[in-house]
Amino acid sequence: MNSESVKQELKIKNKKVKENRWEKEIKLFLRHPLGMIGFFGVLLLILITVLAPLIVEPVAGYGAYEDKLLSPAAKHLFGTDDMGLDLFSQVIWGTRSSIKVGVIAVLVAMAIGIPIGLFSGYYQGIYDTIGMGITEVFLTIPMLPLMIITAAVTKSSSINTVALIIGIFSWPSIARITRASTLKVCGMQYIEAAKSLGIKTRSIIFKHIFINASTPIFVNLTIVMATSIITESSISFLGLGDPLTYSWGKILHNAYKSGAFQSAWWYSLFPSIAIMLFVISFNFLSMGIRDALNPKISRE
Amino acid sequence: MKKVLALVLAFVLGISVLAACSPKEVSDGGANNPAPAADKFGGTLTIGTYADPDTLNPLTGNDMAGSWILNLIYPTLMELDENGNKVPYIIEEPVISEDGLKVTVTLKDGLKWQDGTPLTSKDIAYTYKTLYDNKLQWQSAVLEGVTWETPDDKTIVFNLSAPFPTFITTIGFWQRIVPEHIWSKVEDVKNFTNDQPVGLGPFKLTEYERGQYYILESVDEWFGSPEGKPYLDKVIFKPYPDVNTMVLALKSGDIDLTAKEVPATAAKELEADANFKVERNMSLGYEHMAINLKDALLSDVNVRKAMAMAVERNKVIDFAFDGDAVAMPGIVSPVYQKFQIGNDLPSNDVEGAKKVLADAGYKDTDGDGVLNAPNGAKLSFTLMFANSVSEHEKVARILVDNMKSIGIEIVPTPMDKAVQSDKLYNTKDWQLTINTWGIIDDVESSMSTLFLSTAGLNWMGWNNKAADDAMLAMQSAISEEDIMKNMDIFQKEIVKEIPDVPMVVKKLSFAYSNKVKGLSIYPSNLKGLVAPQSLGKAYIEK
């Protein structure tokens, strides 16, 4: 058997295994109640994000003086804020900002964390020391003072900037997990086989290692998604977020700073529920995926 | 004498009282239902502040949180009365010679430091000399060109090089006096931490823990108290970095009184509660948007004029201050009615503003909804504000809308207060900023602190010869007529060039538990309910 045909066979086998695996895993996932709750929660959030313009008009600036701090009623389902603006609209459009922050943060974190983890895990030695050294350093940098400094050096504190920063500081956990599962996969025989067959290193790393090491990474990404929203909320709550974009944290910040934190309960309640829903959905989804992909559970 | 700073911002926020506001006893306990005197003595009053003092050194301390505590311990020569007039505190009425060059100050009788040593005029001479020699505080500039002598233990005579009618009300009000017999032994006055202050006031500091509490105990003898000694046994200051948390602490009974003003919405809530009372006064400063005149686009007066015309002050009052503010038509606060002489900045006129910009050649050449200068530059500016000041964030949001209506884009940029100050004072890297002038007292001499081309607080970089001359002239003017004439010149230059857009004067609300009686409200948040005159008479109802 020459090496070409071995490669061919490996490919076909891989594909087959994958098809079977996915089928089994989807079944497992469908039977995971929490996973399904998370799935529908995330689906709902995505739908709201996409359909926001059809649900309610966005608000901006300020409303009418007599509309200040109205409690929930038919006209304003979630009540109004101290600028006389509809809170339902803010929470709905806030979903968009939150998903946007989550997606940007996750993409940035992936772009940095995955290559570092893969190279550290594959090459080991000095590369590992440097890669994990940088990771450790980033883990120890306190986020908040950095945000303050960032606000000083960037021209604007737009929601994209905030998302970017969150991404830049969320990658270490991804890098660590990628490295760990890369180490595990690297020790497998098929990688050795691939190496001895003279397959290009790039191909080995991205095709054979990354694909097979991706389960825990993927689970971790959903967690990064959830924590990025918490982080965004904290930044906004401190008043360092984008003043013109309504995110849930920003609404909470406005509520707290309004001086009516106790009396206008609706002001803080609805964005809090939204944050909770988001974080729980993504956490449940990650639990479902993790359990479905866990080989121990699959074998049962 | 070089220009002087009669205006001051008390670094964090501001002071206040409406000139029109009448003196009043804020507690109803004393007058209607006088309790037997013996019952008034005793008890502890816990006060919420927003921060630890920057230092306990009265010669270098400069923030409001520190002033509240230090003013109870150390005396100044002059005080504010309830109407906002500067009146003698530990001295008799100062005597100013006819040519305005000599000021004679005599101490009140029988005053002693808290260790029993008598207060003498040498203590004042020592304090001022130390201040001047070490170039401490902005007040040291007031002493430029001034000499003084102490003919006896009760008298100090100041000789000025040029008339400066507000000399004693400026330095006398702002500079706390320290005892020479203690401070002359201190090697490095500037960095002295003063952990065991010996002062001359109704209270003395006995114990403190940074970030936790500052315990002050009453003295046995105090001339400002109705029965010769403060009723309260103890006053405790507790820092709450977040004002909303401070309000919650008041509601839960952790504190009895707020030294810092509370947000308008919270004040209304507390007012509706029978357990609390709210007192209001007007800020002696104001909220404003300063403009960096060094910026290429903002150096065009047409842009500044159009922006001033776009501002909707009524919206700022309604939304940012929940109705608790008064619009500023010109550069002098309406608190000082005397100086409201009709030199108002252009009022809100969107169409007019658009025309000003169109006539000056600004057009939206790239069709993005934002005007462009003839050279193509976009009229887009960053507007910075401190993230800790929630009102300013709302002002920023309103300004974004206001400026959009005339084709100018505003990018609101929240930042840490320290970063904002750094940009204003050091890096000069900014375009527009929302700020508060804390306290503007003695308007005729204070304008030079803000707008003189060489003034440290003139971040705008405004340089106008006619205005400079007018500001210096009104500072040393002796006659009312002279002051008003130069004030008019100065204000007209401001209106013509608009280096700064004044917005509103804030009404300040202070809340306290209704078991506290005998309090009086004094001008500004620097004094408010915690002035020594107020706490020297306060008592807890048993």
Short mmCIF file of C-alpha atoms in Angstrom, two decimals, chain B residues 63-222:
data_model
loop_
_atom_site.label_atom_id
_atom_site.label_comp_id
_atom_site.label_asym_id
_atom_site.label_seq_id
_atom_site.Cartn_x
_atom_site.Cartn_y
_atom_site.Cartn_z
CA ASP B 63 -10.29 68.14 48.35
CA MET B 64 -13.79 68.47 49.64
CA ALA B 65 -13.87 65.25 51.65
CA GLY B 66 -10.84 66.48 53.58
CA SER B 67 -12.22 69.99 53.98
CA TRP B 68 -15.36 68.73 55.71
CA ILE B 69 -13.23 67.14 58.43
CA LEU B 70 -10.42 69.69 58.59
CA ASN B 71 -12.82 72.63 58.77
CA LEU B 72 -14.22 71.21 62.01
CA ILE B 73 -10.71 71.05 63.45
CA TYR B 74 -8.83 74.03 62.02
CA PRO B 75 -10.08 77.62 61.79
CA THR B 76 -10.00 80.09 58.93
CA LEU B 77 -10.09 83.85 59.41
CA MET B 78 -13.33 84.26 57.50
CA GLU B 79 -16.40 82.10 57.13
CA LEU B 80 -19.46 82.07 54.88
CA ASP B 81 -22.67 83.03 56.59
CA GLU B 82 -25.96 81.42 55.63
CA ASN B 83 -26.48 83.98 52.88
CA GLY B 84 -23.13 83.37 51.27
CA ASN B 85 -21.46 86.52 52.64
CA LYS B 86 -17.91 86.28 53.89
CA VAL B 87 -17.93 87.14 57.59
CA PRO B 88 -15.24 87.07 60.29
CA TYR B 89 -14.78 83.72 62.03
CA ILE B 90 -11.93 83.89 64.55
CA ILE B 91 -11.29 87.59 63.95
CA GLU B 92 -13.09 90.90 64.38
CA GLU B 93 -14.23 92.80 61.26
CA PRO B 94 -11.02 93.47 59.21
CA VAL B 95 -10.13 97.12 58.59
CA ILE B 96 -9.03 98.12 55.08
CA SER B 97 -7.22 101.46 54.67
CA GLU B 98 -8.63 104.06 52.33
CA ASP B 99 -6.01 103.50 49.61
CA GLY B 100 -6.77 99.80 49.80
CA LEU B 101 -3.13 98.92 50.53
CA LYS B 102 -3.31 98.07 54.21
CA VAL B 103 -5.48 95.44 55.87
CA THR B 104 -5.57 95.21 59.66
CA VAL B 105 -6.89 92.06 61.30
CA THR B 106 -7.56 91.62 65.02
CA LEU B 107 -8.17 88.26 66.68
CA LYS B 108 -11.20 87.54 68.82
CA ASP B 109 -10.51 87.32 72.56
CA GLY B 110 -9.83 84.19 74.51
CA LEU B 111 -9.31 81.66 71.72
CA LYS B 112 -7.12 78.68 72.54
CA TRP B 113 -5.72 75.78 70.54
CA GLN B 114 -6.99 72.36 71.53
CA ASP B 115 -3.86 71.78 73.65
CA GLY B 116 -4.59 74.90 75.71
CA THR B 117 -2.02 77.23 74.08
CA PRO B 118 -3.55 80.63 73.26
CA LEU B 119 -4.04 81.57 69.60
CA THR B 120 -1.92 84.56 68.60
CA SER B 121 -1.40 86.63 65.48
CA LYS B 122 2.00 84.92 65.18
CA ASP B 123 0.20 81.70 64.27
CA ILE B 124 -1.38 83.48 61.30
CA ALA B 125 1.93 85.05 60.30
CA TYR B 126 3.61 81.66 60.56
CA THR B 127 0.91 79.91 58.52
CA TYR B 128 1.02 82.45 55.70
CA LYS B 129 4.81 82.51 55.64
CA THR B 130 4.98 78.72 55.48
CA LEU B 131 2.40 78.73 52.73
CA TYR B 132 4.27 81.32 50.70
CA ASP B 133 7.78 79.94 51.27
CA ASN B 134 6.75 76.42 50.30
CA LYS B 135 4.46 77.55 47.48
CA LEU B 136 1.65 75.46 48.89
CA GLN B 137 -1.83 75.53 47.37
CA TRP B 138 -3.11 78.15 44.95
CA GLN B 139 -3.53 80.49 47.92
CA SER B 140 0.22 81.08 48.04
CA ALA B 141 -0.16 83.14 44.84
CA VAL B 142 -2.52 85.47 46.71
CA LEU B 143 0.37 86.38 48.99
CA GLU B 144 2.61 87.45 46.10
CA GLY B 145 3.85 90.95 46.83
CA VAL B 146 2.19 91.04 50.25
CA THR B 147 4.11 91.69 53.48
CA TRP B 148 2.80 91.48 57.01
CA GLU B 149 3.77 92.31 60.58
CA THR B 150 2.40 91.46 64.01
CA PRO B 151 2.51 94.58 66.22
CA ASP B 152 1.03 92.57 69.11
CA ASP B 153 -0.30 89.12 69.88
CA LYS B 154 -3.77 89.97 68.69
CA THR B 155 -3.06 91.99 65.57
CA ILE B 156 -1.67 91.32 62.13
CA VAL B 157 -1.29 94.00 59.47
CA PHE B 158 -1.00 93.16 55.76
CA ASN B 159 0.66 95.58 53.32
CA LEU B 160 -0.38 95.08 49.71
CA SER B 161 1.57 96.27 46.66
CA ALA B 162 -1.64 97.08 44.75
CA PRO B 163 -5.25 97.45 45.85
CA PHE B 164 -6.91 94.08 46.15
CA PRO B 165 -10.28 94.56 47.84
CA THR B 166 -11.03 90.84 48.12
CA PHE B 167 -7.58 89.97 49.55
CA ILE B 168 -8.74 89.07 53.04
CA THR B 169 -11.96 87.39 51.95
CA THR B 170 -9.94 85.25 49.58
CA ILE B 171 -7.00 84.15 51.69
CA GLY B 172 -8.95 84.50 54.92
CA PHE B 173 -11.73 82.24 53.73
CA TRP B 174 -9.66 79.57 52.03
CA GLN B 175 -6.57 79.25 54.24
CA ARG B 176 -6.80 77.25 57.45
CA ILE B 177 -4.54 78.44 60.26
CA VAL B 178 -2.15 76.07 62.05
CA PRO B 179 -0.47 76.48 65.48
CA GLU B 180 3.10 77.71 65.17
CA HIS B 181 4.25 76.00 68.37
CA ILE B 182 3.58 72.60 66.81
CA TRP B 183 4.22 73.16 63.12
CA SER B 184 7.50 75.05 63.52
CA LYS B 185 8.98 71.75 64.76
CA VAL B 186 7.90 69.89 61.63
CA GLU B 187 10.77 69.37 59.21
CA ASP B 188 8.93 68.77 55.95
CA VAL B 189 5.67 70.70 56.16
CA LYS B 190 4.60 69.73 52.67
CA ASN B 191 4.67 65.99 53.30
CA PHE B 192 3.68 66.06 56.97
CA THR B 193 0.83 63.59 57.52
CA ASN B 194 -0.49 65.29 60.67
CA ASP B 195 -1.90 62.14 62.23
CA GLN B 196 -2.70 63.81 65.55
CA PRO B 197 -4.03 67.20 64.61
CA VAL B 198 -4.17 69.94 67.23
CA GLY B 199 -6.57 72.57 65.99
CA LEU B 200 -9.04 75.17 67.07
CA GLY B 201 -12.56 74.12 66.28
CA PRO B 202 -15.66 72.53 67.78
CA PHE B 203 -14.27 69.01 67.31
CA LYS B 204 -10.96 67.19 67.51
CA LEU B 205 -9.88 64.07 65.67
CA THR B 206 -9.35 61.17 68.07
CA GLU B 207 -9.21 58.09 65.89
CA TYR B 208 -9.38 57.12 62.26
CA GLU B 209 -8.99 54.22 59.88
CA ARG B 210 -8.68 55.07 56.20
CA GLY B 211 -11.62 53.90 54.15
CA GLN B 212 -13.57 53.09 57.32
CA TYR B 213 -14.19 55.96 59.72
CA TYR B 214 -12.95 59.26 61.17
CA ILE B 215 -14.01 59.81 64.78
CA LEU B 216 -14.10 63.38 66.05
CA GLU B 217 -14.92 64.22 69.68
CA SER B 218 -16.30 67.53 70.84
CA VAL B 219 -14.13 70.05 72.71
CA ASP B 220 -15.06 71.37 76.16
CA GLU B 221 -15.28 74.96 75.11
CA TRP B 222 -16.52 76.37 71.81
#
